[in-house]
XYZ file of C-alpha atoms in Angstrom:
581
model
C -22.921 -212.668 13.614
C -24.992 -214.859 11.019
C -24.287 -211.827 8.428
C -20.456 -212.643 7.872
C -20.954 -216.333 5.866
C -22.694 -214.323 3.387
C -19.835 -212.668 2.525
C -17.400 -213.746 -0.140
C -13.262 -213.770 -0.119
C -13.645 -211.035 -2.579
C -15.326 -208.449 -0.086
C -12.379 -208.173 2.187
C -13.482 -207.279 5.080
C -11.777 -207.193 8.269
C -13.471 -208.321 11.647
C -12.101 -207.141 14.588
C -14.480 -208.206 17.541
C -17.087 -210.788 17.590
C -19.617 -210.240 19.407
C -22.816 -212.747 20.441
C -26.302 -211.959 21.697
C -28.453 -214.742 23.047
C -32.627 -214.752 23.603
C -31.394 -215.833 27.385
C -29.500 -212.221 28.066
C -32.673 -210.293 26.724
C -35.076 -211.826 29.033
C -34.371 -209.136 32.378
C -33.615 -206.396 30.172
C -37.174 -203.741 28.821
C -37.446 -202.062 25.843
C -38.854 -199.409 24.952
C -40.477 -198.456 21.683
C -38.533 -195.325 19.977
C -40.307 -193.846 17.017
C -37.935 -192.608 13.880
C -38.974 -190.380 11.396
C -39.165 -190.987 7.799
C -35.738 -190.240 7.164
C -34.320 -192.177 10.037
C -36.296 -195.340 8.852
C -34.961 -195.696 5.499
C -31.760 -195.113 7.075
C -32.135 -197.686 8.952
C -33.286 -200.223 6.211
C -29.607 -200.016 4.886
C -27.593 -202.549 6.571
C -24.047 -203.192 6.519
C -24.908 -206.597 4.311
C -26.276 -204.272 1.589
C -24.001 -201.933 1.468
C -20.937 -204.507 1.167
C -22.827 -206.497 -1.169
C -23.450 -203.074 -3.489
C -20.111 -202.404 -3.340
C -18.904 -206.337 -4.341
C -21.450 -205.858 -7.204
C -19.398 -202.326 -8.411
C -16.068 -204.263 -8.238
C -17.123 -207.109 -10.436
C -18.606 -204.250 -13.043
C -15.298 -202.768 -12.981
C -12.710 -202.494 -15.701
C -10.200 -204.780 -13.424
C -12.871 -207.703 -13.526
C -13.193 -207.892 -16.715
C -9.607 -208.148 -17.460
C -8.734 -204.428 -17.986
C -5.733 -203.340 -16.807
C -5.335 -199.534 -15.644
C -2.478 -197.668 -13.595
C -2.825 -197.966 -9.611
C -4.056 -194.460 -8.325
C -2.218 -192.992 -5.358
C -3.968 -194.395 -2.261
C -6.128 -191.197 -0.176
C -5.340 -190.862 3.276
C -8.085 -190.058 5.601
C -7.632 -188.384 8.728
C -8.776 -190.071 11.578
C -11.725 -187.855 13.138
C -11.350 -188.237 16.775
C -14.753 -189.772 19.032
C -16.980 -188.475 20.628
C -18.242 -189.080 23.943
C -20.410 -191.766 23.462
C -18.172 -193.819 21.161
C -15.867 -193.374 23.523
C -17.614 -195.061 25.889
C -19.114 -197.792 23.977
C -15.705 -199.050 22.901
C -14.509 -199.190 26.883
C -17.515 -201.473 27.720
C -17.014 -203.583 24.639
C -13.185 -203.605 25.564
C -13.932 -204.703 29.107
C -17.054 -207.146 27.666
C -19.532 -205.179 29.678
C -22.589 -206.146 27.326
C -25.395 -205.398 29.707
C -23.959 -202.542 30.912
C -23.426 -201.526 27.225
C -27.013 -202.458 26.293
C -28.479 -199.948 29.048
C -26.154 -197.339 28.109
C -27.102 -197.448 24.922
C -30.540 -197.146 25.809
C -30.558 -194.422 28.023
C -28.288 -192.488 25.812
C -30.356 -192.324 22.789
C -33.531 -191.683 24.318
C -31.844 -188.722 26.148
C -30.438 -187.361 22.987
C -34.119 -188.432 21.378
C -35.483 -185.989 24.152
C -32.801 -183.613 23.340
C -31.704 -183.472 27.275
C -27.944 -184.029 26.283
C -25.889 -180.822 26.038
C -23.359 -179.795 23.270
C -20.249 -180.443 26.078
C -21.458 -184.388 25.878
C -21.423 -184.254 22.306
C -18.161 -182.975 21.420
C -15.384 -184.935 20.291
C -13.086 -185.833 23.046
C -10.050 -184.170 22.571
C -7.089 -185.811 20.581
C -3.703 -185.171 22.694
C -1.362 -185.278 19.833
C -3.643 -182.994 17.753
C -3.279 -180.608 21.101
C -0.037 -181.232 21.368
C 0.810 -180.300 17.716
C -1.186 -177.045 18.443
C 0.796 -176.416 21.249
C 3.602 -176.758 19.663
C 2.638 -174.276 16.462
C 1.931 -171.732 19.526
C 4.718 -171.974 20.567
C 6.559 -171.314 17.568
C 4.253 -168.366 17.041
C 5.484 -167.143 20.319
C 8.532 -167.546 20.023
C 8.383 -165.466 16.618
C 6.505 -162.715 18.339
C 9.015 -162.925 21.355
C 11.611 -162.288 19.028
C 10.156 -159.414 17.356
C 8.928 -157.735 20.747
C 12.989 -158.195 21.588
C 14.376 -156.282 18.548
C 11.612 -153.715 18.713
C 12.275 -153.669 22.465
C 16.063 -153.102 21.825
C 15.389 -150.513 18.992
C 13.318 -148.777 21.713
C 16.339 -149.091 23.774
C 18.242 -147.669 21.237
C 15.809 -144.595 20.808
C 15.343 -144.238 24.345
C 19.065 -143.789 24.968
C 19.077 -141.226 22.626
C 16.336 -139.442 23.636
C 17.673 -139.072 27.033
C 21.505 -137.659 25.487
C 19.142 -135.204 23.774
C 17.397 -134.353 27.133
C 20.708 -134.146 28.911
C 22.365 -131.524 26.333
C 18.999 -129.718 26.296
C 19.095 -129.379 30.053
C 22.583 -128.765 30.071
C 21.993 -126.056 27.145
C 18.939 -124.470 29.057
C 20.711 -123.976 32.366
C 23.592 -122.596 30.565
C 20.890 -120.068 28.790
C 19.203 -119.611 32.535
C 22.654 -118.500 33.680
C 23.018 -116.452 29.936
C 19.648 -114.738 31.112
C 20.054 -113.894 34.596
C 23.588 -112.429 33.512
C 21.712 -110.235 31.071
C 19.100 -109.147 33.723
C 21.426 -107.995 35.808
C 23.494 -106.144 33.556
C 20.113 -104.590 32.308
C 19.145 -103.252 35.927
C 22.815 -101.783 36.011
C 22.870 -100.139 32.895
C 19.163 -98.970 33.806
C 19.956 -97.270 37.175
C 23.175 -96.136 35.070
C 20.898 -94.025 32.396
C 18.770 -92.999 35.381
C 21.813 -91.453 37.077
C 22.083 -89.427 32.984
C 18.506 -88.630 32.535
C 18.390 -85.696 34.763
C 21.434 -84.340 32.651
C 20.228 -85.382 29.474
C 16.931 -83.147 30.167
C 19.150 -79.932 31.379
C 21.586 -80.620 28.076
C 18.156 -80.150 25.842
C 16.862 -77.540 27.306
C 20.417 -75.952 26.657
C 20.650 -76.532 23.447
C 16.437 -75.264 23.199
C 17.514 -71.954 24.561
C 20.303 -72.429 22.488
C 19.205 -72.231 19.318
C 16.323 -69.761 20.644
C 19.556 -67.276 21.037
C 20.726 -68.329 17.270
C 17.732 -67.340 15.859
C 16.902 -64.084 18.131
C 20.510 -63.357 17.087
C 20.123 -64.131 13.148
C 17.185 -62.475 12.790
C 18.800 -58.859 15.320
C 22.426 -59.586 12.403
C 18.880 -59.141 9.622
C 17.373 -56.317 11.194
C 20.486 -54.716 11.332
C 22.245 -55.593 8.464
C 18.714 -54.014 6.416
C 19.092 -50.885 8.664
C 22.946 -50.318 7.559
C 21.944 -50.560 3.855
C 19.303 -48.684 4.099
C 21.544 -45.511 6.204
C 24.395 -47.040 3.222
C 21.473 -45.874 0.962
C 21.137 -42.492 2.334
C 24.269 -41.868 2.668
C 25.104 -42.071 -0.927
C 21.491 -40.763 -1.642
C 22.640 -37.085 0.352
C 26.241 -37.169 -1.265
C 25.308 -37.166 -4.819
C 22.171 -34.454 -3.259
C 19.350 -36.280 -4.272
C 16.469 -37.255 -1.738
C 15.280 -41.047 -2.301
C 11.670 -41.426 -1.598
C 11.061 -44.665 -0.085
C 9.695 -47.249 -2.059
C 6.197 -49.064 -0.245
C 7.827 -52.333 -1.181
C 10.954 -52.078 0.852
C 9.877 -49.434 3.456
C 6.799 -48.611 5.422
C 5.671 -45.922 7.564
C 5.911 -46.500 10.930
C 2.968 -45.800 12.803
C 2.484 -44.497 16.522
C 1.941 -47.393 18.998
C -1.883 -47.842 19.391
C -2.619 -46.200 16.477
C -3.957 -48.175 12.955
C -2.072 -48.480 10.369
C -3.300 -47.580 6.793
C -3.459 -50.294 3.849
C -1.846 -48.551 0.619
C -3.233 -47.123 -2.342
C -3.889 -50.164 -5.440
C -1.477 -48.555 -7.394
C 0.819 -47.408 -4.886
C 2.632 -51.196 -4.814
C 3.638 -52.667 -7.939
C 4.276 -56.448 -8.322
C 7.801 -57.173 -8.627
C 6.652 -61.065 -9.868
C 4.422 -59.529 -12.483
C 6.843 -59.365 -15.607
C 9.247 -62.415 -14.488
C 9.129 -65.658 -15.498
C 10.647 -68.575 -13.657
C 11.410 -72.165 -15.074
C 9.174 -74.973 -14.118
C 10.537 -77.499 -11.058
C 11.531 -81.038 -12.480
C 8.784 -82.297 -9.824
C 8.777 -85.817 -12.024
C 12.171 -86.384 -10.190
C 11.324 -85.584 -6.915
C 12.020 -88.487 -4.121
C 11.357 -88.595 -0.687
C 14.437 -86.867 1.119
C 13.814 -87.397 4.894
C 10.656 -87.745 7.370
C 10.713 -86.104 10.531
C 8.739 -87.426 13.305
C 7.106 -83.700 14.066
C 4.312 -83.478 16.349
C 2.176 -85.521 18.462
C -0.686 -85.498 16.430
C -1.866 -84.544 12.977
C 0.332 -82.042 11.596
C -2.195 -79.366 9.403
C -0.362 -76.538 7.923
C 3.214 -75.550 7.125
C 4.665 -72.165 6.389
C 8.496 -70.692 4.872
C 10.044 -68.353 6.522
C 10.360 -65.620 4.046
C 14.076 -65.173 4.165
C 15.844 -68.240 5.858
C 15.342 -71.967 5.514
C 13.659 -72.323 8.143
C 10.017 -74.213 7.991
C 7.068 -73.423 10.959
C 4.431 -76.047 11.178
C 1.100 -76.436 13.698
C -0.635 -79.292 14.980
C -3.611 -80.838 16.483
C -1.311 -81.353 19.756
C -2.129 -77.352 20.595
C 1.922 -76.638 19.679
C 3.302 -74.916 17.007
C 7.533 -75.420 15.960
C 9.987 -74.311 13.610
C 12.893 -76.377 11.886
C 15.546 -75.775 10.175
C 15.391 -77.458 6.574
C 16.831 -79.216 5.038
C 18.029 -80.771 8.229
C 15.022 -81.041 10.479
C 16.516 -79.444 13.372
C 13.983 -78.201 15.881
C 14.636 -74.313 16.254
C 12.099 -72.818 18.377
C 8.219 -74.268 19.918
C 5.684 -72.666 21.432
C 2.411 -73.478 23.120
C -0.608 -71.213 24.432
C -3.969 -72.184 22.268
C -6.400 -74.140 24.124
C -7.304 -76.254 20.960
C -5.872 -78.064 17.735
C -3.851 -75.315 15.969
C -5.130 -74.915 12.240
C -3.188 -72.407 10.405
C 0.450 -70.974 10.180
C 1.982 -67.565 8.487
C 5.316 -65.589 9.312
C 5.667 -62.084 8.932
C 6.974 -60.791 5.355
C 9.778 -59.458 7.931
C 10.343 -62.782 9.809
C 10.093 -61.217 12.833
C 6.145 -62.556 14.049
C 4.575 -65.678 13.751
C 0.658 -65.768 13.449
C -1.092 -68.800 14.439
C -4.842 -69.939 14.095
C -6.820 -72.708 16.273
C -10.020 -74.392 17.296
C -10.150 -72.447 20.215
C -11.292 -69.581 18.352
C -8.305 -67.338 19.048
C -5.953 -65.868 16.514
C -2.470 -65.537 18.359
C 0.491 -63.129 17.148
C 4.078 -64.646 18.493
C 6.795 -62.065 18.881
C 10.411 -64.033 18.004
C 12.367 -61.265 19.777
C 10.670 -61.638 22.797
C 9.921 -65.407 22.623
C 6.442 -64.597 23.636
C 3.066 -64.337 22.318
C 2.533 -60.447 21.791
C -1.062 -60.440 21.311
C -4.093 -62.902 20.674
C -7.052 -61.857 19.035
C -10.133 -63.033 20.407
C -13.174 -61.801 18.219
C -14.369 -64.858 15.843
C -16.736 -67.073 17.927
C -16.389 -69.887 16.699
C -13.246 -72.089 15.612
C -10.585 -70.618 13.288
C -9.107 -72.022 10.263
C -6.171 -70.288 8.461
C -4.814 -67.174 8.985
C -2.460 -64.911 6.143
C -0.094 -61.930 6.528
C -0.684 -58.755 4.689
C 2.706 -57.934 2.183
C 3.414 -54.732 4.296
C 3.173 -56.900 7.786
C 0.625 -54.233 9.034
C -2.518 -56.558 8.253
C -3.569 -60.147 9.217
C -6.248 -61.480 8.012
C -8.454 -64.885 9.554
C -11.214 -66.968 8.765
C -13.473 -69.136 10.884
C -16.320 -71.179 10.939
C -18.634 -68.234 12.196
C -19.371 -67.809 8.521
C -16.790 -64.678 8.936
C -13.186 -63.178 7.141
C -11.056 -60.727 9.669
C -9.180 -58.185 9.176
C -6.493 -57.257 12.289
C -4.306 -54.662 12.333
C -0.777 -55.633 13.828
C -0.274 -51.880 14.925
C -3.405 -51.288 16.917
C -3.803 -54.874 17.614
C -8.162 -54.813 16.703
C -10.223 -56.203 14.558
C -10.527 -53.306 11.300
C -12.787 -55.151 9.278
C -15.146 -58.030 9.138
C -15.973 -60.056 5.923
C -20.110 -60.734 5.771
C -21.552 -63.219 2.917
C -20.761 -66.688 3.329
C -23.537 -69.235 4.208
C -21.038 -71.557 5.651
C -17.631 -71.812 7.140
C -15.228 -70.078 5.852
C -12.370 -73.032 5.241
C -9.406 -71.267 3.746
C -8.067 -67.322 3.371
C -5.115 -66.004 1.211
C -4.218 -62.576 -0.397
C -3.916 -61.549 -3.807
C -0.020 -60.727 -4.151
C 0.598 -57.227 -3.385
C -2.638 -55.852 -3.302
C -5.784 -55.490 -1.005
C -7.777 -58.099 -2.147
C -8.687 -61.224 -0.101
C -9.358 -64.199 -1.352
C -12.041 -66.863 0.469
C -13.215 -70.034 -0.003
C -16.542 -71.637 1.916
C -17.943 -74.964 2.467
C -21.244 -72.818 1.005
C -19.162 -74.275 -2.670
C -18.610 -70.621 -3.448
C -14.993 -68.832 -3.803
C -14.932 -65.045 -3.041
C -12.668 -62.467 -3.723
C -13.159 -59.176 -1.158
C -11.637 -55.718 -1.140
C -9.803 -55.021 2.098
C -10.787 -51.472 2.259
C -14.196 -51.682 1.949
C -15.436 -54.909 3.462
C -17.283 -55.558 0.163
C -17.227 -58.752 -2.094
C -16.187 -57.869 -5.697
C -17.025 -61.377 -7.489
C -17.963 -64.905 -6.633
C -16.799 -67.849 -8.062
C -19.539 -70.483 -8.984
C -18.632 -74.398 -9.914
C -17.789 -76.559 -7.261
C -20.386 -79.008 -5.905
C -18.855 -79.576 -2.820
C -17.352 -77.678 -0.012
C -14.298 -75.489 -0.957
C -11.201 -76.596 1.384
C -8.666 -74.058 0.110
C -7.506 -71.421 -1.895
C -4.400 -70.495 -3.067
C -3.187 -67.795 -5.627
C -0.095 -67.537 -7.785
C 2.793 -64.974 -7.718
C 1.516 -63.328 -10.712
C -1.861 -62.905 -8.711
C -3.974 -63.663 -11.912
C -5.258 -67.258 -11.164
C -6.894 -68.632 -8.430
C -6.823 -72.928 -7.424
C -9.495 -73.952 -5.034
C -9.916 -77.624 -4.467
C -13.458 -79.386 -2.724
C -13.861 -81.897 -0.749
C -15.035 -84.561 -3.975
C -11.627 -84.260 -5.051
C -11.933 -81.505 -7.553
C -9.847 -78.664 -8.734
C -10.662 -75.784 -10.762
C -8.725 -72.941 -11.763
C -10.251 -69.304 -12.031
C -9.425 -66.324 -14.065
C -9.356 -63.856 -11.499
C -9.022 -60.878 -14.659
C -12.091 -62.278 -16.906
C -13.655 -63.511 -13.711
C -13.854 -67.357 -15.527
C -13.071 -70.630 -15.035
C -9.895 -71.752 -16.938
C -10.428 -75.433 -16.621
C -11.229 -78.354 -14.044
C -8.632 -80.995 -13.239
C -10.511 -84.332 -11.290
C -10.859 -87.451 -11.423
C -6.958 -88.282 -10.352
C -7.446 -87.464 -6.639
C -11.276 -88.502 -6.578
C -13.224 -89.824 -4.645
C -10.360 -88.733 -2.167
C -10.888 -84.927 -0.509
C -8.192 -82.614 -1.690
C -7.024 -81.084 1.563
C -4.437 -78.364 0.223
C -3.080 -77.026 -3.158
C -0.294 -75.144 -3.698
C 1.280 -73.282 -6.572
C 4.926 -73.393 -7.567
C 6.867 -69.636 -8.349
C 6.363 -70.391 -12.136
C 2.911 -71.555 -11.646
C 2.620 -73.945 -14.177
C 2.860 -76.671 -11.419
C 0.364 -77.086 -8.477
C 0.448 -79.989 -5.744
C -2.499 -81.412 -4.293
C -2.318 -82.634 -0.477
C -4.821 -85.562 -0.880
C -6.956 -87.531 1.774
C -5.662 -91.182 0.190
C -2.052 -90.360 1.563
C -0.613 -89.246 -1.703
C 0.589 -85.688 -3.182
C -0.520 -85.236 -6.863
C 0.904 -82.599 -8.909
C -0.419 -81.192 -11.995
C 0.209 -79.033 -14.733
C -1.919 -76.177 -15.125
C -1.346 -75.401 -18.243
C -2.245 -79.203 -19.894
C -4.095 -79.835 -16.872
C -3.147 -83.375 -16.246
C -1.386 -85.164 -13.716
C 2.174 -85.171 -13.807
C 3.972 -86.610 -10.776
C 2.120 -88.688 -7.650
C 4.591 -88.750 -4.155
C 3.712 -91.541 -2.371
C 5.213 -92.583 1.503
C 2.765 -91.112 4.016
C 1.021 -93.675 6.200
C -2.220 -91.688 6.439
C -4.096 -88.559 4.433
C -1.901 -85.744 3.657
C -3.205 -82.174 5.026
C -0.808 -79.933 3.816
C 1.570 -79.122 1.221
C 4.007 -76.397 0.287
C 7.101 -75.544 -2.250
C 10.066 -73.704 -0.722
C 10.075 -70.010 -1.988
C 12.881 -71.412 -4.238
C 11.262 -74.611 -5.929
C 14.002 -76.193 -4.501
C 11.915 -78.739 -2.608
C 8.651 -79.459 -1.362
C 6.976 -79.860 1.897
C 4.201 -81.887 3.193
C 2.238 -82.373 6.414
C 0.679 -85.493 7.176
C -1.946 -87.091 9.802
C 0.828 -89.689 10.690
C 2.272 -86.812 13.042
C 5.535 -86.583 9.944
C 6.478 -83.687 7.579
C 8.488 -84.885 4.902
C 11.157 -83.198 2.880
C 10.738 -83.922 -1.003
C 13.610 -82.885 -3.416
């Protein structure tokens, strides 16, 4: 080309191919106009002349042309980008001297890539094979890296999965051993099973033994009581007709015996005196009392309790229609009895110990005879359902009261009703005597408490204070107070000789009801049978709270201290009466 003897030595430039176009090769070929933009044509201005002859013009400016010496820099490396297609292409034809093939190509090419028809596949550089092959190779270095970790993670897995099946093996091993263990078991269960089938038949006949059993014991303790009282009292005689003086009999210890069928007279109010009237007794150290023993009584709620006036022995009725007596403090089941229709409400024995007098929903009042181990009589006359019932001192009397609005009086000789109690607006909840006289004692979900003469049928004063229905009453041995608790949890205290209130104890038990009360023989002491499941006792004297028993499950519904103050019994909802000592 005519550029190169422009050049100078100094420009150092290396020609690799020379190449010659004549005006002879152009005359078959056609051009065709191709229009450049702006950019393109100034572009195109800049030849390879200028450029070299720019940069020969920098060198000579430089500080090494002018005689400066500086340090040689390190020499750059490029990286050789690889071709593309075209260029590719371009240096085969040149290789081969194809020139007219070259020129056409050319041609074509650029007005194709003018017309954007090329795509970006004929574009791209052609691929370098050592550039792929050093890729390659880094791949497979990768892989190999991965391959080793996938080997130790597969051998860990190994590891774990050898393990995992020693495990399974001793659990298998272990399970069929337990499968074995099991059906072992089973078997010896169905064997020991049709064994205490083979015993239940003779387990039933052994308790009903030992039932009539101890039915027999107490027929025959209470016969060896009935006798041994009929020896002293010939013993009595006896000595009475040597020394020639005629005893009378004392109401207290004797009573007249009546004809069968005929009634039987209540005695004059100064006839019986009050043997508790001039003693005093020593208050019960109830803050020590613990829970002794729970027995699992009844089938359902168990509501009242009752001593047996001479021997330990404790009679208690329940919602289950049944009544039973225990021996205490052991809990041994004595005697049982069944007959009411209905949930059984209220217990009492006979001063002698020889009856038992039951109340229940069914409206029946029944009278059982322990001699006979039978019921000897039910009274039949309240209409509606009864809830306590209370034996007369002399035995002769037994009085009820019911939710016909109505006291009873029946006489145990004559077996009727002698007197009916009018006055109460409501049921009558709860009935007790005054000690050793004729007076009964009432109270009435009407709020009122009402004390009645016997004799007469008539109410001699009524007690005004509570502002919610009256549950029970109770007396003391002295017979000169009165407890009543409501059903707000409130419990007063009445004078029964100044016809006044003494005091009010609440709040402790409130908002709970107060079910029962009962006094202790000294009564300074009174327990509470409350609805929250706890038994409060107070002193009546300070009127405040001095001991709480706590350990039945559900509300407490009755409560009562052994004739000794020895220990105190309760009767619970939870079907338990518990022994507290």
């Amino acid at each position: 080309m005519s550029s190169q003897a422009e050049l100078g030595p100094e420009d150092e430039i290396e020609v690799l191919e020379t190449v010659e176009f004549s005006d002879s090769d152009s005359d078959n070929q056609e051009y065709a106009a191709v229009h450049l933009s702006d950019s393109e044509g100034s572009d195109s201005d800049e030849d390879l002349v200028s450029a070299l002859t720019s940069l020969s013009k920098s060198k000579r400016g430089s500080p090494a042309a002018h005689g400066v010496t500086m340090t040689a820099e390190p020499r750059s490396q490029t990286e050789v980008r690889p071709s593309v297609v075209d260029d590719f292409i371009r240096n085969f034809l040149i290789k081969v001297g194809m020139e007219r093939t070259l020129d056409s190509f050319n041609t074509e090419w650029y007005e194709l890539q003018s017309k954007g028809k090329l795509g970006e596949e004929y574009t791209n550089p052609v691929p370098d094979i050592y550039l792929r092959n050093q890729e390659l190779d880094e791949q497979v270095v990768s892989m190999r890296r991965e391959l080793e970790k996938m080997q130790a993670i597969a051998a860990k897995a190994k590891g774990t999965w050898d393990k995992f099946r020693k495990e399974r093996d001793f659990h298998r091993m272990h399970h069929k051993r337990v499968v074995q263990e099991k059906d072992k078991l089973t078997l010896d269960l169905k064997h020991l099973h049709k064994h205490y089938l083979s015993y239940e038949p003779a387990l039933k006949e052994l308790q009903a033994k030992y039932q009539v059993a101890m039915k027999e014991k107490m027929l025959m303790r209470l016969e060896r009581d009935r006798m041994r009282a009929r020896v002293e009292e010939v013993e009595q005689q006896l000595k009475a007709l040597m020394e020639g003086k005629v005893e009378q009999p004392l109401t207290t210890t004797t009573k007249r015996k009546t004809k069968k069928g005929g009634d039987s007279k209540l005695p004059a109010d100064d006839a019986t005196l009050n043997p508790y009237a001039d003693l005093a007794f020593d208050s019960p150290r109830v803050e020590s009392y613990q829970l002794k023993k729970a027995f699992k009584a009844h089938l359902n709620s168990v509501s009242a309790v009752a001593f047996h006036p001479r021997k330990p022995v404790l009679a208690t009725v329940s919602d289950d229609e049944t009544w039973k007596i225990w021996s205490v403090p052991n809990g041994d089941a004595v005697m049982s009895g069944e007959g009411h229709k209905d949930w059984v409400s209220g217990v009492d024995f006979h001063p002698g110990g020889t009856h038992l007098a039951t109340s229940s929903g069914d409206g029946t009042v029944k009278l059982w005879d322990f001699q006979r181990a039978s019921c000897a009589h039910t009274f039949t006359d309240h209409t509606q359902s009864v809830w306590g019932v209370a034996f007369h001192h002399t035995g002769d009397f037994l009085v009820s009261c019911g939710m016909d609005h109505t006291t009873r009086l029946w006489d145990t000789q004559s077996l009727r009703c002698r007197q009916t109690f009018r006055g109460h607006v409501d049921s009558v909840n709860s009935v007790c005597w005054q000690p050793y006289t004729n007076n009964v004692c009432t109270g009435s979900g009407d709020k009122t408490v009402s004390l009645w003469d016997s004799r007469s049928g008539l109410c001699i004063q009524t007690f005004y204070g509570h502002m919610n229905a009256c549950n029970y009453v109770c007396m003391n041995l002295k017979g000169d107070t009165i407890a009543s608790c409501d059903a707000d949890g409130v419990i007063k205290l009445w004078d029964v000789r100044m016809v006044a209130e003494l005091g009010t104890i609440a709040a402790q038990a409130g908002p709970f009801p107060i079910n029962c009360v009962d006094f202790d023989r000294s009564g300074t002491r009174l327990a509470a049978a409350c609805d929250d499941g706890i038994i409060r006792i107070f002193d009546t004297n300070e009127r405040k709270l001095v001991s709480e028993l706590r350990g039945h499950e559900e509300a407490v519904q009755c409560v009562k201290f052994d004739p000794e103050d020895k220990r105190l019994i309760s009767g619970s909802s939870d079907c338990t009466f518990r022994v507290w000592s």
